[in-house]
XYZ file of C-alpha atoms in Angstrom:
695
model
C -126.676 -139.177 3.351
C -129.794 -137.670 4.954
C -129.112 -135.981 8.277
C -131.580 -134.712 10.932
C -132.146 -130.962 11.268
C -130.260 -130.719 14.583
C -127.201 -132.431 13.088
C -127.207 -130.130 10.066
C -127.359 -127.070 12.346
C -124.380 -128.362 14.337
C -122.282 -128.981 11.218
C -123.170 -125.504 9.914
C -121.855 -123.924 13.105
C -118.725 -126.088 12.941
C -118.020 -125.036 9.358
C -118.582 -121.358 10.254
C -116.115 -121.668 13.130
C -113.558 -123.244 10.779
C -113.918 -120.319 8.377
C -113.575 -117.750 11.188
C -110.368 -119.418 12.413
C -109.070 -119.404 8.834
C -109.702 -115.664 8.564
C -107.938 -114.962 11.864
C -104.847 -116.938 10.805
C -104.698 -115.079 7.484
C -104.781 -111.713 9.287
C -102.122 -112.814 11.798
C -99.666 -113.712 9.034
C -100.543 -110.761 6.803
C -97.701 -108.301 6.000
C -97.525 -105.680 8.739
C -96.838 -102.725 6.470
C -99.347 -101.232 4.068
C -98.713 -102.059 0.438
C -97.786 -99.208 -1.916
C -100.566 -99.071 -4.474
C -98.493 -98.090 -7.529
C -96.046 -100.110 -9.617
C -93.434 -98.417 -11.783
C -90.192 -98.970 -13.645
C -87.598 -96.468 -14.844
C -88.060 -95.651 -18.523
C -91.607 -97.081 -18.620
C -94.880 -95.207 -19.156
C -96.831 -94.228 -16.016
C -100.000 -96.342 -16.268
C -101.890 -94.855 -13.330
C -103.833 -91.655 -12.801
C -102.359 -88.202 -12.048
C -100.215 -88.420 -8.907
C -99.805 -85.415 -6.587
C -97.596 -85.373 -3.485
C -99.980 -85.782 -0.491
C -97.332 -84.462 1.920
C -93.735 -83.201 1.879
C -91.566 -85.962 0.464
C -87.936 -86.180 1.499
C -86.074 -86.913 -1.717
C -83.618 -89.743 -1.264
C -80.305 -89.858 -3.010
C -80.182 -92.524 -5.703
C -78.485 -95.699 -4.545
C -75.609 -95.298 -6.962
C -74.915 -91.721 -5.779
C -75.086 -92.760 -2.144
C -72.749 -95.667 -2.816
C -70.256 -93.423 -4.592
C -70.132 -91.102 -1.582
C -69.652 -94.024 0.762
C -66.893 -95.476 -1.388
C -65.217 -92.070 -1.541
C -65.153 -91.830 2.250
C -63.752 -95.340 2.518
C -60.923 -94.345 0.183
C -60.196 -91.063 1.965
C -59.811 -92.591 5.419
C -56.278 -93.913 6.011
C -55.891 -97.533 7.091
C -55.402 -98.174 10.805
C -52.428 -100.142 12.180
C -51.794 -101.129 15.776
C -48.371 -101.364 17.444
C -47.888 -104.119 19.994
C -44.862 -103.168 22.143
C -45.068 -106.418 24.010
C -43.684 -108.063 20.862
C -40.648 -105.724 21.067
C -39.976 -106.487 24.715
C -40.376 -110.213 24.281
C -37.930 -110.302 21.336
C -35.296 -108.275 23.234
C -35.654 -110.458 26.362
C -35.201 -113.571 24.270
C -32.063 -112.121 22.601
C -30.603 -111.151 25.971
C -31.335 -114.583 27.413
C -29.894 -116.459 24.430
C -26.736 -114.342 24.373
C -26.042 -114.949 28.072
C -26.684 -118.693 27.878
C -25.406 -119.556 24.401
C -23.089 -116.931 22.950
C -21.441 -114.881 25.750
C -18.492 -117.210 26.249
C -17.699 -117.260 22.535
C -18.581 -113.808 21.272
C -17.712 -110.394 22.630
C -20.252 -107.982 24.034
C -19.956 -105.888 20.860
C -22.034 -108.506 19.079
C -24.658 -108.312 21.773
C -24.918 -104.509 21.613
C -24.990 -104.433 17.803
C -27.876 -106.906 17.517
C -29.763 -105.271 20.386
C -29.482 -101.792 18.875
C -30.621 -103.062 15.501
C -33.639 -104.860 16.999
C -34.638 -101.768 18.961
C -34.395 -99.674 15.800
C -36.436 -102.123 13.744
C -39.207 -102.422 16.306
C -39.283 -98.672 16.797
C -39.772 -98.143 13.063
C -42.327 -100.927 12.860
C -42.058 -104.483 11.584
C -44.921 -105.679 9.381
C -45.588 -108.883 7.495
C -44.383 -109.178 3.933
C -47.970 -109.401 2.581
C -49.148 -106.301 4.475
C -46.173 -104.265 3.255
C -46.663 -105.375 -0.348
C -50.350 -104.492 -0.137
C -49.548 -100.978 1.117
C -46.988 -100.409 -1.598
C -49.286 -101.750 -4.318
C -52.052 -99.387 -3.173
C -49.492 -96.572 -2.933
C -50.464 -95.873 0.672
C -47.935 -93.329 1.959
C -49.407 -92.843 5.405
C -51.455 -94.812 7.904
C -53.079 -94.123 11.247
C -50.849 -95.764 13.842
C -52.415 -96.672 17.198
C -49.990 -96.835 20.124
C -50.296 -98.601 23.444
C -52.285 -95.698 24.890
C -54.856 -96.200 22.086
C -53.889 -92.869 20.612
C -53.830 -92.519 16.854
C -51.344 -90.522 14.801
C -50.299 -90.391 11.180
C -47.266 -92.420 10.305
C -45.238 -92.711 7.108
C -45.285 -96.162 5.576
C -41.729 -95.631 4.248
C -40.442 -96.342 7.771
C -41.997 -99.808 7.891
C -39.824 -102.848 7.309
C -40.805 -106.360 6.451
C -39.220 -109.209 8.425
C -37.122 -110.151 5.415
C -35.885 -106.586 4.940
C -34.956 -106.341 8.627
C -32.971 -109.574 8.441
C -31.112 -108.444 5.323
C -30.387 -105.067 6.931
C -28.884 -106.510 10.119
C -26.615 -108.772 8.068
C -25.597 -106.259 5.420
C -24.930 -103.430 7.900
C -22.551 -105.468 10.068
C -19.594 -103.151 11.064
C -16.061 -104.010 10.052
C -14.959 -104.892 13.557
C -17.534 -107.729 13.652
C -17.644 -110.915 11.599
C -20.744 -111.184 9.360
C -20.749 -114.971 9.508
C -20.954 -114.810 13.292
C -24.037 -112.605 13.056
C -25.615 -115.195 10.772
C -24.797 -117.821 13.346
C -27.144 -116.097 15.838
C -30.312 -117.131 13.900
C -31.607 -113.583 13.815
C -34.996 -114.846 12.458
C -35.849 -116.013 15.967
C -35.949 -112.415 17.198
C -37.895 -110.820 14.346
C -41.677 -110.681 14.749
C -44.253 -108.306 13.229
C -45.231 -105.805 15.912
C -47.412 -103.661 13.635
C -50.610 -105.218 12.252
C -53.692 -103.871 10.411
C -56.562 -102.902 12.716
C -59.543 -103.583 10.442
C -62.077 -103.336 13.266
C -61.120 -99.750 14.053
C -60.923 -98.883 10.360
C -64.415 -100.272 9.653
C -65.811 -98.493 12.703
C -64.393 -95.135 11.638
C -65.586 -95.613 8.049
C -69.049 -96.568 9.260
C -69.244 -93.526 11.534
C -68.217 -91.214 8.733
C -70.610 -92.820 6.272
C -73.465 -92.393 8.712
C -72.855 -88.673 8.616
C -73.708 -88.658 4.910
C -77.148 -87.209 4.269
C -79.517 -89.638 2.538
C -81.597 -86.856 1.081
C -81.097 -84.249 -1.585
C -84.026 -82.014 -0.678
C -87.810 -81.922 -0.223
C -90.596 -82.433 -2.761
C -93.308 -80.029 -1.564
C -96.834 -81.295 -0.796
C -99.414 -80.557 -3.511
C -96.865 -80.566 -6.298
C -97.543 -82.823 -9.302
C -95.307 -85.881 -9.361
C -96.379 -87.452 -12.664
C -99.358 -87.632 -15.017
C -100.803 -90.661 -16.752
C -98.887 -91.458 -19.945
C -95.672 -89.676 -18.890
C -92.379 -91.537 -19.225
C -90.664 -92.127 -15.885
C -87.263 -90.407 -16.137
C -84.428 -90.601 -13.596
C -85.642 -87.681 -11.475
C -89.280 -88.806 -11.400
C -88.181 -92.344 -10.623
C -86.262 -91.054 -7.609
C -89.294 -89.031 -6.434
C -91.521 -92.123 -6.718
C -89.003 -94.284 -4.852
C -88.786 -91.656 -2.097
C -92.580 -91.421 -1.886
C -92.900 -95.211 -1.669
C -90.372 -95.410 1.175
C -92.083 -92.630 3.159
C -95.493 -94.217 2.538
C -94.354 -97.587 3.903
C -92.670 -95.983 6.919
C -95.771 -93.950 7.763
C -98.007 -97.022 7.389
C -96.011 -98.719 10.133
C -97.357 -96.330 12.774
C -99.486 -97.965 15.507
C -102.694 -96.112 14.636
C -102.370 -96.902 10.933
C -101.449 -100.527 11.612
C -104.462 -101.110 13.872
C -106.817 -99.632 11.303
C -105.254 -101.793 8.599
C -105.691 -104.974 10.664
C -109.339 -104.181 11.382
C -110.062 -103.367 7.746
C -108.254 -106.495 6.545
C -110.123 -108.729 8.990
C -113.521 -107.319 7.990
C -112.839 -107.748 4.257
C -111.563 -111.308 4.678
C -114.472 -112.332 6.903
C -117.003 -110.884 4.433
C -115.433 -112.901 1.600
C -115.185 -116.111 3.637
C -118.676 -115.517 5.028
C -120.080 -115.199 1.513
C -118.424 -118.488 0.550
C -119.770 -120.169 3.695
C -123.275 -118.870 2.934
C -123.032 -120.253 -0.600
C -122.291 -123.751 0.702
C -124.984 -123.591 3.393
C -127.675 -122.318 1.008
C -126.814 -124.081 -2.242
C -124.449 -126.963 -1.402
C -125.561 -127.877 2.102
C -124.803 -131.555 1.558
C -121.092 -130.736 1.234
C -120.879 -129.050 4.646
C -122.847 -131.806 6.365
C -119.404 -133.287 6.925
C -116.956 -131.002 8.748
C -113.975 -132.529 6.921
C -115.143 -130.845 3.710
C -115.107 -127.443 5.419
C -111.610 -128.219 6.724
C -110.452 -129.173 3.221
C -111.851 -126.038 1.551
C -110.871 -123.557 4.282
C -107.469 -125.201 4.720
C -106.754 -125.065 0.987
C -107.651 -121.368 0.845
C -105.466 -120.723 3.894
C -102.438 -122.481 2.384
C -102.542 -120.519 -0.874
C -103.119 -117.174 0.858
C -100.279 -117.820 3.327
C -97.939 -118.730 0.459
C -98.936 -115.456 -1.208
C -98.268 -113.440 1.962
C -94.866 -115.062 2.456
C -93.959 -114.683 -1.226
C -94.724 -110.960 -1.168
C -93.295 -109.995 2.231
C -90.343 -112.379 2.708
C -89.279 -114.262 -0.406
C -90.051 -111.492 -2.920
C -90.621 -113.808 -5.884
C -93.225 -113.425 -8.622
C -96.650 -114.502 -7.313
C -97.509 -115.884 -10.754
C -95.300 -118.860 -9.925
C -97.877 -119.923 -7.311
C -100.256 -122.501 -8.895
C -103.582 -121.105 -7.660
C -105.369 -123.208 -10.289
C -104.684 -126.366 -8.266
C -107.430 -125.343 -5.828
C -110.338 -125.116 -8.318
C -109.013 -128.285 -9.950
C -109.263 -130.224 -6.683
C -112.667 -128.775 -5.774
C -113.947 -129.562 -9.279
C -112.670 -133.131 -9.089
C -114.113 -133.887 -5.642
C -117.256 -131.706 -5.672
C -118.629 -129.660 -8.587
C -117.736 -126.871 -11.000
C -119.838 -124.116 -9.395
C -118.253 -124.700 -5.994
C -114.832 -124.724 -7.659
C -115.493 -121.311 -9.210
C -116.721 -119.767 -5.944
C -113.787 -121.143 -3.931
C -111.300 -119.952 -6.558
C -112.874 -116.484 -6.722
C -112.765 -115.980 -2.951
C -109.161 -117.222 -2.784
C -108.050 -114.800 -5.504
C -109.929 -111.850 -3.968
C -108.215 -112.464 -0.619
C -104.784 -112.952 -2.207
C -105.355 -109.741 -4.181
C -105.058 -107.774 -0.924
C -101.359 -108.642 -0.680
C -100.023 -108.664 -4.243
C -98.659 -105.870 -6.453
C -100.807 -104.882 -9.446
C -103.925 -106.480 -7.907
C -106.257 -105.760 -10.836
C -103.972 -107.516 -13.325
C -103.640 -110.380 -10.851
C -107.408 -110.845 -10.473
C -107.986 -110.658 -14.235
C -105.394 -113.328 -15.032
C -106.302 -115.686 -12.189
C -110.081 -115.550 -12.673
C -109.747 -116.115 -16.416
C -107.362 -119.043 -15.882
C -109.721 -120.489 -13.268
C -112.711 -120.341 -15.625
C -110.703 -122.009 -18.399
C -109.721 -124.758 -15.959
C -113.265 -125.417 -14.782
C -114.764 -125.400 -18.281
C -112.044 -127.557 -19.836
C -111.983 -130.279 -17.176
C -115.355 -131.814 -16.463
C -114.010 -135.118 -15.170
C -110.378 -136.043 -14.582
C -109.979 -139.662 -15.641
C -106.622 -139.614 -17.452
C -103.265 -137.833 -17.472
C -103.895 -136.452 -20.956
C -106.844 -134.401 -19.671
C -104.651 -132.774 -17.025
C -101.895 -132.013 -19.553
C -104.416 -130.439 -21.929
C -105.924 -128.300 -19.160
C -102.483 -127.236 -17.938
C -101.495 -126.141 -21.438
C -104.740 -124.159 -21.829
C -104.098 -122.422 -18.504
C -100.547 -121.528 -19.586
C -101.850 -120.183 -22.896
C -104.496 -118.121 -21.070
C -101.909 -116.624 -18.740
C -99.540 -115.673 -21.565
C -102.156 -114.217 -23.917
C -103.859 -112.181 -21.188
C -100.565 -110.930 -19.762
C -99.339 -109.738 -23.156
C -102.750 -108.228 -23.937
C -102.707 -106.247 -20.677
C -99.247 -104.962 -21.583
C -100.498 -103.843 -25.012
C -103.553 -102.205 -23.461
C -101.582 -100.209 -20.903
C -98.505 -99.129 -22.839
C -98.943 -100.213 -26.456
C -95.837 -102.417 -26.304
C -94.705 -105.618 -24.595
C -92.469 -104.573 -21.716
C -89.653 -106.636 -20.215
C -91.632 -107.395 -17.062
C -94.307 -109.229 -19.054
C -91.699 -111.220 -20.985
C -90.016 -112.288 -17.738
C -93.414 -113.294 -16.410
C -93.741 -115.946 -19.129
C -91.035 -117.886 -17.272
C -93.153 -117.679 -14.111
C -96.122 -119.045 -16.042
C -93.946 -121.935 -17.225
C -92.945 -122.808 -13.659
C -96.606 -122.509 -12.667
C -97.505 -125.018 -15.393
C -94.953 -127.508 -14.027
C -96.457 -127.196 -10.540
C -99.926 -127.838 -11.982
C -98.727 -131.227 -13.227
C -98.463 -132.345 -9.594
C -102.262 -132.118 -9.244
C -102.394 -135.796 -10.194
C -100.321 -136.637 -7.115
C -102.312 -134.246 -4.912
C -105.558 -135.971 -5.896
C -104.179 -139.239 -4.533
C -103.009 -137.567 -1.311
C -106.363 -135.841 -0.747
C -108.148 -139.160 -1.250
C -106.028 -140.754 1.460
C -106.171 -137.803 3.880
C -109.858 -136.833 3.550
C -111.392 -140.075 2.300
C -112.501 -138.597 -1.026
C -112.827 -140.545 -4.229
C -112.063 -139.212 -7.689
C -113.001 -140.392 -11.153
C -109.382 -141.482 -11.571
C -109.801 -144.015 -8.758
C -113.273 -145.021 -9.943
C -111.976 -145.766 -13.440
C -109.208 -147.884 -11.936
C -111.681 -149.731 -9.681
C -114.092 -150.432 -12.549
C -111.444 -152.332 -14.494
C -112.814 -155.899 -14.663
C -109.255 -157.219 -14.348
C -109.115 -155.978 -10.750
C -108.494 -158.945 -8.400
C -111.899 -158.765 -6.687
C -113.867 -158.609 -9.944
C -111.792 -161.430 -11.437
C -112.600 -163.575 -8.396
C -116.284 -162.740 -8.814
C -116.217 -163.794 -12.487
C -114.442 -167.043 -11.544
C -116.414 -168.138 -8.465
C -119.799 -166.632 -9.349
C -119.956 -166.141 -13.144
C -123.724 -165.680 -13.126
C -123.493 -162.955 -10.499
C -120.678 -161.315 -12.445
C -122.838 -161.255 -15.585
C -125.727 -159.869 -13.528
C -123.453 -157.113 -12.125
C -122.309 -156.176 -15.618
C -125.919 -155.896 -16.801
C -126.884 -153.873 -13.724
C -123.958 -151.504 -14.324
C -125.169 -150.900 -17.895
C -128.702 -150.100 -16.712
C -127.553 -147.973 -13.777
C -124.984 -146.046 -15.810
C -127.516 -145.011 -18.444
C -130.042 -144.071 -15.774
C -127.459 -141.984 -13.891
C -126.505 -140.180 -17.078
C -130.139 -139.395 -17.866
C -130.694 -137.526 -14.569
C -127.185 -136.020 -14.346
C -126.053 -138.201 -11.420
C -122.451 -139.364 -10.916
C -122.085 -141.849 -13.766
C -118.666 -143.242 -12.900
C -119.509 -143.744 -9.219
C -122.760 -145.490 -10.164
C -120.990 -147.788 -12.623
C -118.291 -148.759 -10.136
C -120.787 -149.322 -7.313
C -122.897 -151.522 -9.594
C -119.918 -153.727 -10.483
C -119.136 -154.405 -6.818
C -122.611 -154.449 -5.247
C -122.973 -158.264 -5.229
C -119.390 -159.390 -4.501
C -120.587 -161.009 -1.273
C -122.380 -163.682 -3.310
C -119.119 -165.345 -4.316
C -118.757 -166.842 -0.816
C -122.013 -168.822 -1.266
C -122.386 -168.666 -5.040
C -124.421 -171.878 -5.430
C -127.271 -170.493 -3.295
C -128.043 -167.799 -5.892
C -130.076 -168.844 -8.917
C -127.954 -166.989 -11.477
C -125.039 -169.294 -10.585
C -127.090 -172.499 -10.590
C -126.466 -174.229 -13.917
C -129.600 -176.373 -13.841
C -128.348 -178.568 -11.003
C -129.983 -179.363 -7.692
C -131.088 -176.302 -5.719
C -129.226 -176.244 -2.349
C -132.154 -174.348 -0.794
C -134.200 -177.555 -1.009
C -132.321 -178.826 2.066
C -132.965 -175.679 4.136
C -135.992 -174.094 5.729
C -137.086 -170.654 4.581
C -135.471 -168.767 7.456
C -132.112 -170.440 6.847
C -132.333 -169.695 3.138
C -133.231 -166.065 3.851
C -130.279 -165.759 6.232
C -127.873 -166.995 3.546
C -129.315 -164.615 0.961
C -129.198 -161.655 3.369
C -125.656 -162.561 4.394
C -124.294 -161.647 0.953
C -124.604 -157.992 1.975
C -122.480 -158.296 5.124
C -120.079 -160.673 3.351
C -119.723 -158.121 0.566
C -118.959 -155.325 3.042
C -116.310 -157.484 4.739
C -114.712 -158.389 1.388
C -114.727 -154.761 0.276
C -113.094 -153.597 3.497
C -110.517 -156.368 3.254
C -109.593 -155.210 -0.265
C -109.620 -151.553 0.891
C -112.410 -150.356 -1.370
C -113.419 -146.721 -0.753
C -116.355 -146.105 1.641
C -118.308 -144.525 -1.233
C -118.260 -147.859 -3.109
C -119.015 -149.895 0.022
C -122.161 -147.770 0.467
C -123.566 -149.379 -2.706
C -123.055 -152.848 -1.228
C -124.625 -151.799 2.067
C -127.709 -150.132 0.567
C -128.580 -151.983 -2.635
C -131.356 -153.919 -0.822
C -131.930 -151.254 1.819
C -134.264 -152.549 4.519
C -136.255 -154.584 2.041
C -137.222 -158.224 2.449
C -136.326 -161.477 0.748
C -139.835 -161.575 -0.681
C -139.764 -165.118 -2.063
C -138.820 -166.807 1.212
C -140.981 -164.448 3.273
C -144.023 -165.175 1.113
C -143.377 -168.938 1.157
C -142.973 -168.874 4.934
C -146.238 -166.948 5.326
C -148.033 -169.459 3.087
C -146.600 -172.293 5.178
C -147.870 -170.681 8.414
C -151.350 -169.357 7.593
C -153.131 -167.444 10.310
C -149.923 -166.811 12.300
C -148.416 -163.406 13.072
C -145.106 -163.558 11.222
C -142.053 -161.614 12.438
C -140.480 -160.172 9.252
C -137.098 -159.513 10.928
C -135.392 -162.796 9.828
C -136.374 -161.981 6.239
C -135.324 -158.305 6.305
C -132.017 -156.891 5.053
C -130.013 -154.861 7.610
C -129.998 -151.688 5.498
C -129.656 -148.772 5.551
C -131.880 -147.593 2.742
C -130.261 -145.725 -0.175
C -129.416 -142.101 0.635
C -128.160 -140.682 -2.677
C -129.340 -140.598 -6.255
C -126.605 -143.051 -7.210
C -127.413 -145.682 -4.549
C -131.135 -145.282 -5.289
C -130.533 -145.892 -8.997
C -128.567 -149.047 -8.187
C -131.392 -150.454 -6.033
C -133.834 -149.963 -8.910
C -131.460 -151.326 -11.567
C -130.587 -154.381 -9.446
C -134.211 -155.289 -8.825
C -135.308 -154.698 -12.427
C -132.414 -156.653 -13.980
C -132.868 -159.616 -11.633
C -136.629 -159.748 -12.258
C -136.186 -159.427 -16.029
C -134.465 -162.824 -16.079
C -137.764 -164.474 -15.144
C -139.558 -163.154 -18.233
C -140.572 -165.846 -20.705
C -140.594 -163.412 -23.607
C -138.997 -160.017 -24.052
C -141.538 -157.740 -25.616
C -142.031 -154.047 -25.107
C -145.267 -154.718 -23.227
C -143.821 -157.340 -20.888
C -140.707 -155.313 -20.148
C -142.683 -152.117 -19.557
C -145.092 -153.936 -17.227
C -142.143 -155.450 -15.326
C -140.293 -152.156 -14.906
C -143.425 -150.306 -13.784
C -144.304 -153.014 -11.266
C -140.811 -153.371 -9.751
C -140.048 -149.650 -9.515
C -143.489 -148.762 -8.163
C -143.243 -151.456 -5.489
C -139.863 -150.111 -4.298
C -141.275 -146.577 -4.182
C -144.384 -147.828 -2.366
C -142.233 -149.532 0.268
C -140.605 -146.111 0.836
C -137.116 -147.513 0.346
C -136.120 -144.398 -1.620
C -137.407 -141.821 0.862
C -133.897 -140.789 1.959
C -132.696 -140.162 -1.590
C -133.076 -136.844 -3.460
C -134.730 -138.669 -6.379
C -137.851 -136.894 -7.637
C -140.912 -138.362 -9.355
C -139.609 -136.864 -12.586
C -136.295 -138.682 -12.005
C -138.177 -141.947 -11.371
C -140.145 -141.520 -14.586
C -136.958 -140.858 -16.564
C -135.235 -143.875 -14.990
C -138.172 -146.122 -15.931
C -137.968 -144.987 -19.554
C -134.223 -145.666 -19.638
C -134.675 -149.149 -18.121
C -137.378 -150.087 -20.641
C -135.355 -148.865 -23.603
C -132.158 -150.527 -22.386
C -133.772 -153.888 -21.544
C -135.345 -154.006 -24.995
C -131.918 -153.411 -26.523
C -130.145 -155.925 -24.276
C -132.727 -158.679 -24.828
C -133.654 -158.183 -28.474
C -134.505 -161.326 -30.445
C -132.405 -162.478 -33.398
C -133.673 -163.832 -36.716
C -133.121 -167.514 -37.481
C -130.477 -167.940 -40.173
C -131.726 -170.202 -43.106
C -129.738 -173.283 -43.982
C -128.455 -173.851 -47.535
C -130.827 -176.048 -49.626
C -128.052 -178.428 -50.732
C -126.831 -178.822 -47.158
C -130.386 -179.619 -46.018
C -130.811 -182.314 -48.714
C -127.524 -183.941 -47.735
C -128.598 -183.976 -44.101
C -131.918 -185.642 -44.981
C -130.090 -188.290 -47.050
C -127.790 -189.058 -44.153
C -130.784 -189.394 -41.826
C -132.496 -191.690 -44.364
C -129.443 -193.956 -44.480
C -129.448 -194.179 -40.711
């Protein structure tokens, strides 16, 4: 829709602000450390240029070597056990108490002393649980570090430990001859046996950790200026360790405040230049798109989402970025806007994401190629089969390019590229959800896609079926208008599907007063004969507002309702206005009661519909359909609409108008061609004459 200069300036500033905010958010969530610029794998060929150590590199021990040393220390350190003497004292107090209250009257003091001495001996040696003792013996642990009540540690032989079962058996089996063994059993010795020596894993882990921390992580220094590796060399174990050490030092050094600040500034400038270039493209070449701020929100928001997913994938989740379906973005932009905008948006998104991914050049090559294939292979999305075909082509592009890059760099297909095929497969599955996303974007942003337009143009839709039932003449008129408008739209590269759908619905308001429109009057009495001209004009004009109300009730998209609202623009009901003027000669006539509410058409598609509607309706009044009469009609109707300046707000050019006229003339000749009269059989004609003669 046409907008004043001041409004367009305001929307341009709004869209610029949206893009600036997008850039700031991207920088805020960007990985804080600088990305190491080289990728490498042990046993693979070094694909990059000659690499020289820029500074002294502390060589780290390989992980497996470091782990072996740590495991060795863990094995060398004896387990720690803690003695709890409170368990001893509690057991002896309980035995003393039970003897005095339960057994003293029956058994001599010799029993008391024997059990007490045994318990003291057991607890002094150390009672442990059966499982702990079995574990020590299985591991052949001969000594442990025993921690006493003073928290002092000393080595202790595990041969002195007893399990609770062994202690019980010992006290029974070692009963002296002067005591009865069965009486000892009667004392329920189990009640006084408790493990007083337990593993102290906390202390053990602490000591192991302290000793492991003393292990040096490095094996030496790789001197600055020394060659690390040359292009084409195979990465052996030693070189791999040097590269790993260099990468770690590089990332640690990049975390310094000065380096980090410089990185943030550089990142922000690059991102703003890219987003600024995209913004300038829309302002200079697709200004109509950014006349509505929601479009800037959609485009900037979509870029932001994919870049944030990339940042999170690289810095936190560490999964292959080729799983991310970047192609969804150009698909959506292509469906709702145009292919050139889709390519620019996709390119900027990939260039920003490139700043955060490993192997950025490979990434850009694959994504840009896949994006171009997507845009070229999908002109209009009207069916699921188109999406499946495009998705398969994208998958094929990814795989072929990835394998080709591998051949180019190393002459063979490496394992990384083969694993990446799985990522491409997952990516393809995600792309299938574009169909669902199209529906969601339509609901969230008020867009309309060809998928929805195809569904709406189905003549079995409830509203169109009602139109064909209650106003069959109007329905036939709408079908004819859609044919004219569709061909005209195609001839000037306008939106064909939108034009066709708008044409089918433009006159739905007539069904509420169908008899007042001549196309629905089957030769009966004209109801306008009972009305004055102003009343008749009001009924005719009302079909526009009735149509808008019906469309809103049936939840038609605003883009389709615009065709209903504008197909007469601010034109007049010329017949009733002229008749009223003839009835009131010499008077100053107010044209308002005879004027449609408007607005005038504002797009190529709505302008085409106005022309097609007027031409098709007028063509019904022709007495004969010849090339001359049709051409004269089309020229007169179209020129009068142009002269009334009803198309001033549309981007239609005089060349477009000329092309549209030619299409209308050609199509009307085809639609209204005359047929030859079929001759009757001579015998049949004679029989008919005989029958008439008899009558």
